[in-house]
PDB file of N, CA and C in Angstrom:
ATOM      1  N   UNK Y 275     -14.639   9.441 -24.896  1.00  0.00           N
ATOM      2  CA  UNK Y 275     -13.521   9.494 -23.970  1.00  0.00           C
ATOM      3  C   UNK Y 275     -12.305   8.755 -24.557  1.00  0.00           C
ATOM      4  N   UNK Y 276     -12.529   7.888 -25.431  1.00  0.00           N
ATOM      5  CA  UNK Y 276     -11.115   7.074 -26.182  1.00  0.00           C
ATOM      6  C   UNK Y 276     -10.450   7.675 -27.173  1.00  0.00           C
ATOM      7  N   UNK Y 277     -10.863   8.806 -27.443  1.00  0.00           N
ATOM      8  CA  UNK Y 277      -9.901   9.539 -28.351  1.00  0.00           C
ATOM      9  C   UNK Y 277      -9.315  10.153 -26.956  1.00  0.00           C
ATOM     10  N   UNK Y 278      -9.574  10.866 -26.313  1.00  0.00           N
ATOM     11  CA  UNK Y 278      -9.302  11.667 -25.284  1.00  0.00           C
ATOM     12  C   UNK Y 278      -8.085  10.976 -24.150  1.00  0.00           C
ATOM     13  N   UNK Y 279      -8.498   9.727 -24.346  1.00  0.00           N
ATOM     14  CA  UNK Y 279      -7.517   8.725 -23.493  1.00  0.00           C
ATOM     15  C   UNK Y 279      -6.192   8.424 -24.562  1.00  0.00           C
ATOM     16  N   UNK Y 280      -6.529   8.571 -26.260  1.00  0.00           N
ATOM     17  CA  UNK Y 280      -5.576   8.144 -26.870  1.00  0.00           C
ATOM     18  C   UNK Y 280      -4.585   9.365 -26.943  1.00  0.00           C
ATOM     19  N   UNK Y 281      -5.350  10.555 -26.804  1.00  0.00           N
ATOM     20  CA  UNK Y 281      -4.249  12.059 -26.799  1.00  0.00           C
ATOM     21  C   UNK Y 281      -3.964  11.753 -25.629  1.00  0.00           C
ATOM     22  N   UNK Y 282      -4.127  11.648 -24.294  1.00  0.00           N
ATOM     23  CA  UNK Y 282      -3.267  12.121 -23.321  1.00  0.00           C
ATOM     24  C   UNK Y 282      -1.928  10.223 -23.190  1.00  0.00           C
ATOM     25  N   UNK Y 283      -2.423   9.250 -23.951  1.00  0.00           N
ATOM     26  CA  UNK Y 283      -1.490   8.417 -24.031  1.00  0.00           C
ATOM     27  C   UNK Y 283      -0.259   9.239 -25.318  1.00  0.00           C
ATOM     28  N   UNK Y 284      -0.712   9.854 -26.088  1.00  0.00           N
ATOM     29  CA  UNK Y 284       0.299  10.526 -26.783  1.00  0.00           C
ATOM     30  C   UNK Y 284       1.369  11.683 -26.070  1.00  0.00           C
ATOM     31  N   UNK Y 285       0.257  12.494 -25.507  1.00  0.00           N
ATOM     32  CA  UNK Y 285       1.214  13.476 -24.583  1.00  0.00           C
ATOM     33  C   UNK Y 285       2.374  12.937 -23.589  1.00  0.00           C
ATOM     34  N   UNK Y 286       1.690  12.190 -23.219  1.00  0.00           N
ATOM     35  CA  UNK Y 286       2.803  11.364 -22.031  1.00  0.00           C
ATOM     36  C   UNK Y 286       4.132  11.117 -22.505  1.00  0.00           C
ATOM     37  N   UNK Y 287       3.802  10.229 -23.548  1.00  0.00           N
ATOM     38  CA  UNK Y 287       5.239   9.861 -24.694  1.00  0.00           C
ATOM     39  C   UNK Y 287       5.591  11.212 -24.881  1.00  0.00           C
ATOM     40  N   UNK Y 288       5.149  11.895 -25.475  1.00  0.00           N
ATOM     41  CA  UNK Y 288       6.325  13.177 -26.178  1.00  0.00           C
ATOM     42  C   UNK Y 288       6.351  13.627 -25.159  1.00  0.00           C
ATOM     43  N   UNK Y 289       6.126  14.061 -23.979  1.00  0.00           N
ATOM     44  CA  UNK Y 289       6.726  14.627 -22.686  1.00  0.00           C
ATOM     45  C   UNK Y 289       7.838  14.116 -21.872  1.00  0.00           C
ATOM     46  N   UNK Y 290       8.155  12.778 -22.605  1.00  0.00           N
ATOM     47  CA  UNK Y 290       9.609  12.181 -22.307  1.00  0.00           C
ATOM     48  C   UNK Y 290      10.448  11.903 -23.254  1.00  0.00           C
ATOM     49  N   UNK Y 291       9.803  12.279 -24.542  1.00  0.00           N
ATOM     50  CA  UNK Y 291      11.037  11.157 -25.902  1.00  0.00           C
ATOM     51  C   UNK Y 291      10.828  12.790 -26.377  1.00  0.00           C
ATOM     52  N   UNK Y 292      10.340  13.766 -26.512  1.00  0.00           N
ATOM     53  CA  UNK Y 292       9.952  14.601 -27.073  1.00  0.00           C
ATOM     54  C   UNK Y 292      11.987  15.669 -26.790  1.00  0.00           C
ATOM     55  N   UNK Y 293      12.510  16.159 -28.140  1.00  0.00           N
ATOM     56  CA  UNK Y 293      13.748  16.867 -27.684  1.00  0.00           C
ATOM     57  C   UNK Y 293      12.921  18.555 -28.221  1.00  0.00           C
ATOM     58  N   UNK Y 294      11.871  18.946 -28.396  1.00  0.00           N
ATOM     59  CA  UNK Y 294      11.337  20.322 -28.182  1.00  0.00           C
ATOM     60  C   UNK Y 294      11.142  20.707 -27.408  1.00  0.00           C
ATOM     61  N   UNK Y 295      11.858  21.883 -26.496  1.00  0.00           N
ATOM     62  CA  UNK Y 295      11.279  22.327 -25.551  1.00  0.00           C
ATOM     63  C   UNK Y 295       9.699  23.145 -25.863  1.00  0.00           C
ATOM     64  N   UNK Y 296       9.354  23.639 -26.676  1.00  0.00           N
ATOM     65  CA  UNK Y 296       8.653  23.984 -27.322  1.00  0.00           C
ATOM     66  C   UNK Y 296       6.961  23.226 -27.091  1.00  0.00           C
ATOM     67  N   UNK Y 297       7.213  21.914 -27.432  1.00  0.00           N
ATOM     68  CA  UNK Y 297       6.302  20.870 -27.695  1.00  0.00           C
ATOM     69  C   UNK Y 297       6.534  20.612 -25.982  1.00  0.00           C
ATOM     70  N   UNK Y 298       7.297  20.189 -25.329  1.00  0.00           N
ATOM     71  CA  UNK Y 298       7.465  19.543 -23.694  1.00  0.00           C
ATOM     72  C   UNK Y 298       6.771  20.595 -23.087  1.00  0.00           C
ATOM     73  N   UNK Y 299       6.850  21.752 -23.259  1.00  0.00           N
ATOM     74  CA  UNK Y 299       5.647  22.952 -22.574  1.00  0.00           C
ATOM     75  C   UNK Y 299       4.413  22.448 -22.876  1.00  0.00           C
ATOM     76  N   UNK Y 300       3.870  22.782 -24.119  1.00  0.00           N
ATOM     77  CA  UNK Y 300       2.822  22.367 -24.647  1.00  0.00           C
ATOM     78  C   UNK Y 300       2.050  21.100 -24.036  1.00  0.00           C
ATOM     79  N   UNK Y 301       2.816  20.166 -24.166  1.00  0.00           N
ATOM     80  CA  UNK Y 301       2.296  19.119 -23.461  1.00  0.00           C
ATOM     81  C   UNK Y 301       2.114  19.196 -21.829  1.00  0.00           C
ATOM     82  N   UNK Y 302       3.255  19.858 -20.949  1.00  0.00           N
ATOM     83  CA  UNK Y 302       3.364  19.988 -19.724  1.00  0.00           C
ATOM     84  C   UNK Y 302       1.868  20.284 -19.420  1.00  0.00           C
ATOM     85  N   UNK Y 303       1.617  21.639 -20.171  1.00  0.00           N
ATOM     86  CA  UNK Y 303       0.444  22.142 -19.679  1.00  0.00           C
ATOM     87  C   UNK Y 303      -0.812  21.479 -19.752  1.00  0.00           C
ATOM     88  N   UNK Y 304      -0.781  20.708 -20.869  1.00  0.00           N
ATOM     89  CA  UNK Y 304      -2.426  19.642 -21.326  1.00  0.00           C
ATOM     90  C   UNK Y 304      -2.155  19.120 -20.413  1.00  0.00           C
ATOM     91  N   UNK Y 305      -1.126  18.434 -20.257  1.00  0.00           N
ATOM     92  CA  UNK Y 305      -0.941  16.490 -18.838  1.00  0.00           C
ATOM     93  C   UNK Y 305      -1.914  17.831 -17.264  1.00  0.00           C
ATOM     94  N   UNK Y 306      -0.766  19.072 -17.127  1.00  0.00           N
ATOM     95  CA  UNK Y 306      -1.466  19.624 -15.671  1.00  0.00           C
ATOM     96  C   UNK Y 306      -3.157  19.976 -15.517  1.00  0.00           C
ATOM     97  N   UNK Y 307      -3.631  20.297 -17.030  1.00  0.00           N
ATOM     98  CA  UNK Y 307      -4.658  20.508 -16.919  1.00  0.00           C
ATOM     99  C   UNK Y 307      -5.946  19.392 -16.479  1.00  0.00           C
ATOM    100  N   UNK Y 308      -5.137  18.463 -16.727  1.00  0.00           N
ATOM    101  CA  UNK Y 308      -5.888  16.814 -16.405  1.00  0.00           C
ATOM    102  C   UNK Y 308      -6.541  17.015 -14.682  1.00  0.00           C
ATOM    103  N   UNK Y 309      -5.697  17.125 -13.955  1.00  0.00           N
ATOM    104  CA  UNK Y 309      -6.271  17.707 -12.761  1.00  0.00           C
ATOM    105  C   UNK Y 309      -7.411  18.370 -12.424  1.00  0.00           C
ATOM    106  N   UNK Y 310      -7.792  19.380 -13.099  1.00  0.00           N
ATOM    107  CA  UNK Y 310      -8.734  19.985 -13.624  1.00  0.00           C
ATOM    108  C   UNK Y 310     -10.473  19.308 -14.126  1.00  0.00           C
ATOM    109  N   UNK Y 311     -10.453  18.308 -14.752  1.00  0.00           N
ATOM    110  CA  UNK Y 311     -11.050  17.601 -15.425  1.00  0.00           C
ATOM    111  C   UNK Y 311     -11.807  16.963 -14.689  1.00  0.00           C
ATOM    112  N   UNK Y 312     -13.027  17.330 -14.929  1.00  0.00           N
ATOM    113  CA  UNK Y 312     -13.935  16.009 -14.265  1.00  0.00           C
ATOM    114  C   UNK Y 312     -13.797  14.726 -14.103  1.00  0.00           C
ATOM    115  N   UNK Y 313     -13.660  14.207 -14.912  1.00  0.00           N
ATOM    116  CA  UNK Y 313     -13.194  13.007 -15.519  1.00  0.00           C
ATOM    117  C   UNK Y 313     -11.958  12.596 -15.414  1.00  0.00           C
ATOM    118  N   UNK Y 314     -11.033  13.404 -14.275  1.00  0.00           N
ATOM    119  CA  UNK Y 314      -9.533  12.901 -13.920  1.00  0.00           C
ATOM    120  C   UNK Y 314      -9.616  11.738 -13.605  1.00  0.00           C
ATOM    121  N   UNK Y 315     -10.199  11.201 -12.516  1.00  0.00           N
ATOM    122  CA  UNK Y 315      -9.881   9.895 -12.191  1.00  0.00           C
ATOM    123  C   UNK Y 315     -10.652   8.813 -12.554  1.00  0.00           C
ATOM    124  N   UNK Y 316     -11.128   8.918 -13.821  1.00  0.00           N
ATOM    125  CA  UNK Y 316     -11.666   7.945 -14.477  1.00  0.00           C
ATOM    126  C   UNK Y 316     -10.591   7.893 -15.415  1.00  0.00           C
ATOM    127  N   UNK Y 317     -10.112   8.592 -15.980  1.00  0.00           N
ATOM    128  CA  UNK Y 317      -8.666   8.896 -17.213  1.00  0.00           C
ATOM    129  C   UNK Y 317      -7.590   8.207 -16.450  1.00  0.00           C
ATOM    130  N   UNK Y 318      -7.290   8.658 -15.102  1.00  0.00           N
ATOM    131  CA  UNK Y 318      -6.079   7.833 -14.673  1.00  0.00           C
ATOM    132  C   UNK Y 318      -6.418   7.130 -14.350  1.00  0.00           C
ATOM    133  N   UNK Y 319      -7.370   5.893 -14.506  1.00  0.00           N
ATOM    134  CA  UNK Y 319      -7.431   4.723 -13.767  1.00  0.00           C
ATOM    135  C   UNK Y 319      -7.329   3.986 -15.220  1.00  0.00           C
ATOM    136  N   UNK Y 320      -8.057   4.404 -16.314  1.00  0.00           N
ATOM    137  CA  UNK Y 320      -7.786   3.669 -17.830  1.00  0.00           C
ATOM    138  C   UNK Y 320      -6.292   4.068 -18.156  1.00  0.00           C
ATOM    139  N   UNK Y 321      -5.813   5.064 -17.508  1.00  0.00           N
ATOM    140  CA  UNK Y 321      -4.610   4.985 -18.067  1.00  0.00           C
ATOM    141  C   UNK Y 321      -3.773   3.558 -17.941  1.00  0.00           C
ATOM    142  N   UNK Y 322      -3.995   3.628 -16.424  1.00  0.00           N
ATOM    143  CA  UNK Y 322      -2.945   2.788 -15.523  1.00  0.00           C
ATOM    144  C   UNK Y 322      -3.255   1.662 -15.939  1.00  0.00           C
ATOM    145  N   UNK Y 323      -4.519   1.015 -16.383  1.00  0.00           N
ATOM    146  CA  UNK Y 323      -4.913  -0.455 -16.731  1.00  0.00           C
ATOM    147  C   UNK Y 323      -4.458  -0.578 -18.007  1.00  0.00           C
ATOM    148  N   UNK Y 324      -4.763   0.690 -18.883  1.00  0.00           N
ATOM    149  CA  UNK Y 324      -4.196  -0.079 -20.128  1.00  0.00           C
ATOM    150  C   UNK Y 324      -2.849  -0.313 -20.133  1.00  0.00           C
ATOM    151  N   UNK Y 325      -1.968   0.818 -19.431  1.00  0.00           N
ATOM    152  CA  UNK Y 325      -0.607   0.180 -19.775  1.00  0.00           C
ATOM    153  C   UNK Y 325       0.343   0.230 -20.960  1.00  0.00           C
ATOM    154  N   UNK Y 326      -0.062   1.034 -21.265  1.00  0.00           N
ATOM    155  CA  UNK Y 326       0.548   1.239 -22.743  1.00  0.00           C
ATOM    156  C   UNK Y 326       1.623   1.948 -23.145  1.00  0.00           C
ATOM    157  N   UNK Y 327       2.474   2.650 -22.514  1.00  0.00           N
ATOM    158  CA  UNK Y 327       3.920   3.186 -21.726  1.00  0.00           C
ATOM    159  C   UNK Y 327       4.183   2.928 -20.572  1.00  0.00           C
ATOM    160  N   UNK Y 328       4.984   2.930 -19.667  1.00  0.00           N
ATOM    161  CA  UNK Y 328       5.357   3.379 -18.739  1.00  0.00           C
ATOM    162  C   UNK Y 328       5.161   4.901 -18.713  1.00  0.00           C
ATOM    163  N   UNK Y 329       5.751   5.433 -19.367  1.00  0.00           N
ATOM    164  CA  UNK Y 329       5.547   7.183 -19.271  1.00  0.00           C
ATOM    165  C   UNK Y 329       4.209   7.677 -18.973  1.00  0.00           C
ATOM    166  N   UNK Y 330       2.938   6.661 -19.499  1.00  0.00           N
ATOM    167  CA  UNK Y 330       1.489   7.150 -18.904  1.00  0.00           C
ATOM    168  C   UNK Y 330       1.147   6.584 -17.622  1.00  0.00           C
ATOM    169  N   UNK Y 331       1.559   5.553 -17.355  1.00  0.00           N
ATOM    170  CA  UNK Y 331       1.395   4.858 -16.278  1.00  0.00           C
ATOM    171  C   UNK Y 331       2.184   5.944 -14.790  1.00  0.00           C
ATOM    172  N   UNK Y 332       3.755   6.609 -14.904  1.00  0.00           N
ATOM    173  CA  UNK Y 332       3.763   7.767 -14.409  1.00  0.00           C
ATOM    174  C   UNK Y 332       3.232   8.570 -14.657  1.00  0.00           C
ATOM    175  N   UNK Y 333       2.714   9.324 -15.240  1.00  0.00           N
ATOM    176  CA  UNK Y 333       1.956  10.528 -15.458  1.00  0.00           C
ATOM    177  C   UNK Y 333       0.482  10.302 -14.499  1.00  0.00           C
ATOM    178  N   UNK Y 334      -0.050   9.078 -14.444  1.00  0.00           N
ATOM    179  CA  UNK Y 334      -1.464   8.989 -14.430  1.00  0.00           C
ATOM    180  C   UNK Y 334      -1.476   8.868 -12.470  1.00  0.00           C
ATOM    181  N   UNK Y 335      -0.115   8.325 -12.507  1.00  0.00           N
ATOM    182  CA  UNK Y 335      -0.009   8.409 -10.723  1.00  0.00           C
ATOM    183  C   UNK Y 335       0.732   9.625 -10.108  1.00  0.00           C
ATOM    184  N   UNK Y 336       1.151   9.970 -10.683  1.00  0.00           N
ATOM    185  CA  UNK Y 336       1.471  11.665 -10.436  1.00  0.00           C
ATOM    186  C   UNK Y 336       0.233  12.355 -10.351  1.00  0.00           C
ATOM    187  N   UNK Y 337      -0.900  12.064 -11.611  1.00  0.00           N
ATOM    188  CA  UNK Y 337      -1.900  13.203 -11.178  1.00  0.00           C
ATOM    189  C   UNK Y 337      -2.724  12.780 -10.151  1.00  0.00           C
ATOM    190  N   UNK Y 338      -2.881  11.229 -10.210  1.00  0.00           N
ATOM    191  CA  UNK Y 338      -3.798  11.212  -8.997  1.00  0.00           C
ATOM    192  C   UNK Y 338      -3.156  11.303  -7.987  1.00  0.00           C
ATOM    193  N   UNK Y 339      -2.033  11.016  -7.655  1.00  0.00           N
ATOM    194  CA  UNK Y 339      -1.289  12.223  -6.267  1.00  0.00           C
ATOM    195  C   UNK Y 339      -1.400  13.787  -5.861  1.00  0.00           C
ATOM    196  N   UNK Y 340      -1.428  14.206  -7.295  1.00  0.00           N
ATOM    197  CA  UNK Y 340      -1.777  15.715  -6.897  1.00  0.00           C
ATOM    198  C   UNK Y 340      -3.225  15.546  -6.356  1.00  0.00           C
ATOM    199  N   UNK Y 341      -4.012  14.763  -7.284  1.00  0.00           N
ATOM    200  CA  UNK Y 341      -5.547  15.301  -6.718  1.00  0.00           C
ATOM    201  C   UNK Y 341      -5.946  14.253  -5.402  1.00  0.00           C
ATOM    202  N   UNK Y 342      -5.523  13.842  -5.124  1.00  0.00           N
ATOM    203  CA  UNK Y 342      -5.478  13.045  -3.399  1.00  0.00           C
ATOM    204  C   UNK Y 342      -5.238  14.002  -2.559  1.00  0.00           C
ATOM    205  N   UNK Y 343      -3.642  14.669  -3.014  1.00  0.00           N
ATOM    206  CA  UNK Y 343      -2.851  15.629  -2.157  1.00  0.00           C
ATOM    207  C   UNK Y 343      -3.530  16.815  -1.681  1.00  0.00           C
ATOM    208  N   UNK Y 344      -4.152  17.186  -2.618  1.00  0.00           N
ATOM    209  CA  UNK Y 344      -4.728  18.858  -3.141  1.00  0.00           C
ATOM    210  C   UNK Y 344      -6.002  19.384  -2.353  1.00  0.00           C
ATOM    211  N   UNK Y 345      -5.193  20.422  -1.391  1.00  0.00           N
ATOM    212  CA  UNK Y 345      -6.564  20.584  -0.486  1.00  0.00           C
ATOM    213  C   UNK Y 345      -7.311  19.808   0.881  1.00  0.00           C
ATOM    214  N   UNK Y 346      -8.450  20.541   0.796  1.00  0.00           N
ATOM    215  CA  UNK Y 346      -9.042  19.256   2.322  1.00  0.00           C
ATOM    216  C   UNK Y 346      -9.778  18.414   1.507  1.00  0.00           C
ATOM    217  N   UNK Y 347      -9.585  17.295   1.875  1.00  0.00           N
ATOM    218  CA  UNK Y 347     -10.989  16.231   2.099  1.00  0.00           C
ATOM    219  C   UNK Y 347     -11.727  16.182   1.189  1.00  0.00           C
ATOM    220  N   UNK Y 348     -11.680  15.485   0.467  1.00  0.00           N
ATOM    221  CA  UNK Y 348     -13.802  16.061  -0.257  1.00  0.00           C
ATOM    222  C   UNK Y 348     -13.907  14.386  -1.027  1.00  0.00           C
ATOM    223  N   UNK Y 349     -15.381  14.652  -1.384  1.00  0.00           N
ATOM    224  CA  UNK Y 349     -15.575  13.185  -1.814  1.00  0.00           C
ATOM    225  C   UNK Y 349     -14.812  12.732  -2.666  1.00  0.00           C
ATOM    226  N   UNK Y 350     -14.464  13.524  -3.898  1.00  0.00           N
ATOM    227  CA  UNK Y 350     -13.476  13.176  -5.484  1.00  0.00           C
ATOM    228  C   UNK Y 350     -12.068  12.278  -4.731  1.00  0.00           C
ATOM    229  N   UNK Y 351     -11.552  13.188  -3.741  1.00  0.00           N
ATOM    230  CA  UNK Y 351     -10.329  13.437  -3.442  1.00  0.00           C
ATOM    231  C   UNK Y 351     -10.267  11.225  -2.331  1.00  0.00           C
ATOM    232  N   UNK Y 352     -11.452  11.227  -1.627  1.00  0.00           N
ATOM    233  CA  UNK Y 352     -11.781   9.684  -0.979  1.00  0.00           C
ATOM    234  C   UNK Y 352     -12.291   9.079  -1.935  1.00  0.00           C
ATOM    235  N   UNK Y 353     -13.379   8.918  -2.860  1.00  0.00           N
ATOM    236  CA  UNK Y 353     -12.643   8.403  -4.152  1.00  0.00           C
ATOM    237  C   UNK Y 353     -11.677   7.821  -4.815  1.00  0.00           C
ATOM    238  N   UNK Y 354     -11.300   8.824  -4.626  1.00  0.00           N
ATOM    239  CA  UNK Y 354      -9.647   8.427  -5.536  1.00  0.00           C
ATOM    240  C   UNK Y 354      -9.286   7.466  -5.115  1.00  0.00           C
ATOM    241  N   UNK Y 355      -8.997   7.756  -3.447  1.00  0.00           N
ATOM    242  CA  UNK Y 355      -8.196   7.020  -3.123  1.00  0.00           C
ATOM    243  C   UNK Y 355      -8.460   5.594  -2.683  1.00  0.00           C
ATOM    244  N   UNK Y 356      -9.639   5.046  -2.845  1.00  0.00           N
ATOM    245  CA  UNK Y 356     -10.341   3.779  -3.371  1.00  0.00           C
ATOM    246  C   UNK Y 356      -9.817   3.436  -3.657  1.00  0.00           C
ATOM    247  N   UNK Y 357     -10.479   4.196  -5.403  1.00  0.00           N
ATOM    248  CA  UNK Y 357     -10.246   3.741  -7.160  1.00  0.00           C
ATOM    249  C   UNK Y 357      -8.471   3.319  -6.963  1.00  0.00           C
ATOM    250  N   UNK Y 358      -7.684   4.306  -6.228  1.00  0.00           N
ATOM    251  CA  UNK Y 358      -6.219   3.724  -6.265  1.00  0.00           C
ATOM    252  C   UNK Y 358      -6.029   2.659  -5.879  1.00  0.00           C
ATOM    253  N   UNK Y 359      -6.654   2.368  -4.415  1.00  0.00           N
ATOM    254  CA  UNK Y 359      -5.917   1.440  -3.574  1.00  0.00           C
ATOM    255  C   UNK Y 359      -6.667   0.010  -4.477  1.00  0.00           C
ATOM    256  N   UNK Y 360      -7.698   0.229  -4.958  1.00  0.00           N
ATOM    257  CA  UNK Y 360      -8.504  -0.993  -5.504  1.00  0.00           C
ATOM    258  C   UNK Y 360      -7.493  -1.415  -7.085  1.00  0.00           C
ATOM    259  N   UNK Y 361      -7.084  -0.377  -7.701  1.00  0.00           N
ATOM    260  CA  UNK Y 361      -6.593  -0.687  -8.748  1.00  0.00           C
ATOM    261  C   UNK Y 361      -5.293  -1.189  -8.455  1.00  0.00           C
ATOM    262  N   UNK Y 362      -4.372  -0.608  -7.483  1.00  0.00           N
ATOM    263  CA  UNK Y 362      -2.768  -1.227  -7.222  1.00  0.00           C
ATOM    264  C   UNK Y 362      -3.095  -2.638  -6.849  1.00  0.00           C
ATOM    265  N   UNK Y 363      -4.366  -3.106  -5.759  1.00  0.00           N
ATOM    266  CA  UNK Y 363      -4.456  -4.132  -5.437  1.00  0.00           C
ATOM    267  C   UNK Y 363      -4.579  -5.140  -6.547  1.00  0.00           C
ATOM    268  N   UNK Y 364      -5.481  -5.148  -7.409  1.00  0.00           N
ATOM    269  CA  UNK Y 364      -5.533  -5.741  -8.639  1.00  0.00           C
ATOM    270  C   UNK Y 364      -4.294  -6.197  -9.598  1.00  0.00           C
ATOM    271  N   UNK Y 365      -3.893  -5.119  -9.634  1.00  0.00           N
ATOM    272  CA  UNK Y 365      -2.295  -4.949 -10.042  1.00  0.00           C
ATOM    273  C   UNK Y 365      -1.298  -6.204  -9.675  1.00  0.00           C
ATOM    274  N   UNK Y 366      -1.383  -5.613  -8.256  1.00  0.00           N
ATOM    275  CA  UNK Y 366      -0.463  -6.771  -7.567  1.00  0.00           C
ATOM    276  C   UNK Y 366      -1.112  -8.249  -7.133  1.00  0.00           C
ATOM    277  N   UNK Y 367      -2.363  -8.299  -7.489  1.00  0.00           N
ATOM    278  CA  UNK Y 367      -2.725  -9.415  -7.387  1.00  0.00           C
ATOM    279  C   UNK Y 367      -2.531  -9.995  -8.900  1.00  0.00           C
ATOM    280  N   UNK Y 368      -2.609  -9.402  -9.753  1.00  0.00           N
ATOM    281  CA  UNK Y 368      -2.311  -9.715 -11.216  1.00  0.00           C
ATOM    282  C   UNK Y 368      -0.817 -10.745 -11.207  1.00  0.00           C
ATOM    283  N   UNK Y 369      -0.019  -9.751 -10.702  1.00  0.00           N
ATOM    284  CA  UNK Y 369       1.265 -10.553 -10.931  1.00  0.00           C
ATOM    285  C   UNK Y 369       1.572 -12.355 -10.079  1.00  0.00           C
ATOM    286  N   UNK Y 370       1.101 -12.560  -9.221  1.00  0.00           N
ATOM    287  CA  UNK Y 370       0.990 -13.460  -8.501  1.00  0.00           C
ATOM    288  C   UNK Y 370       0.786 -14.809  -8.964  1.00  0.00           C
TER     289      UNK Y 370
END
């Protein structure tokens, strides 16, 4: 999964510093396919901890918004929204 975490920390960057439209598609589509992924909200939760742009750190709360948002109810989707509320808490208890 850490190569996998180190490409989508790459995509993120060139989906904002990136001047190809070409390459900003390309990437658009890998970052949307994340949704998709079993393993979404285990990816956006290492995203968000490591921290290693800002640009992944948006990306990684954008997708877990879509997949909170997306649909009715289901376990992934209450989950999430745990894994979120547990990780912002941390977060903001970090800074303190």
């Amino acid at each position: 999964m850490e190569s996998e975490i180190l490409q989508l920390e790459e995509s993120c960057n060139l989906l904002y510093t990136t001047t190809s439209q070409t390459t900003r598609r390309e990437v658009e589509q890998s970052i949307n396919s994340l949704t998709k992924d079993k393993s979404c909200l285990d990816k956006c939760i290492i995203l968000l901890g490591r921290s290693t742009t800002p640009y992944t750190q948006t990306i990684a709360c954008i997708t877990l918004t879509k997949l909170i948002a997306a649909g009715p109810s289901t376990n992934l989707q209450i989950s999430s929204k745990e894994q979120v509320l547990s990780t912002c808490q941390k977060f903001y208890l970090k800074k303190d």
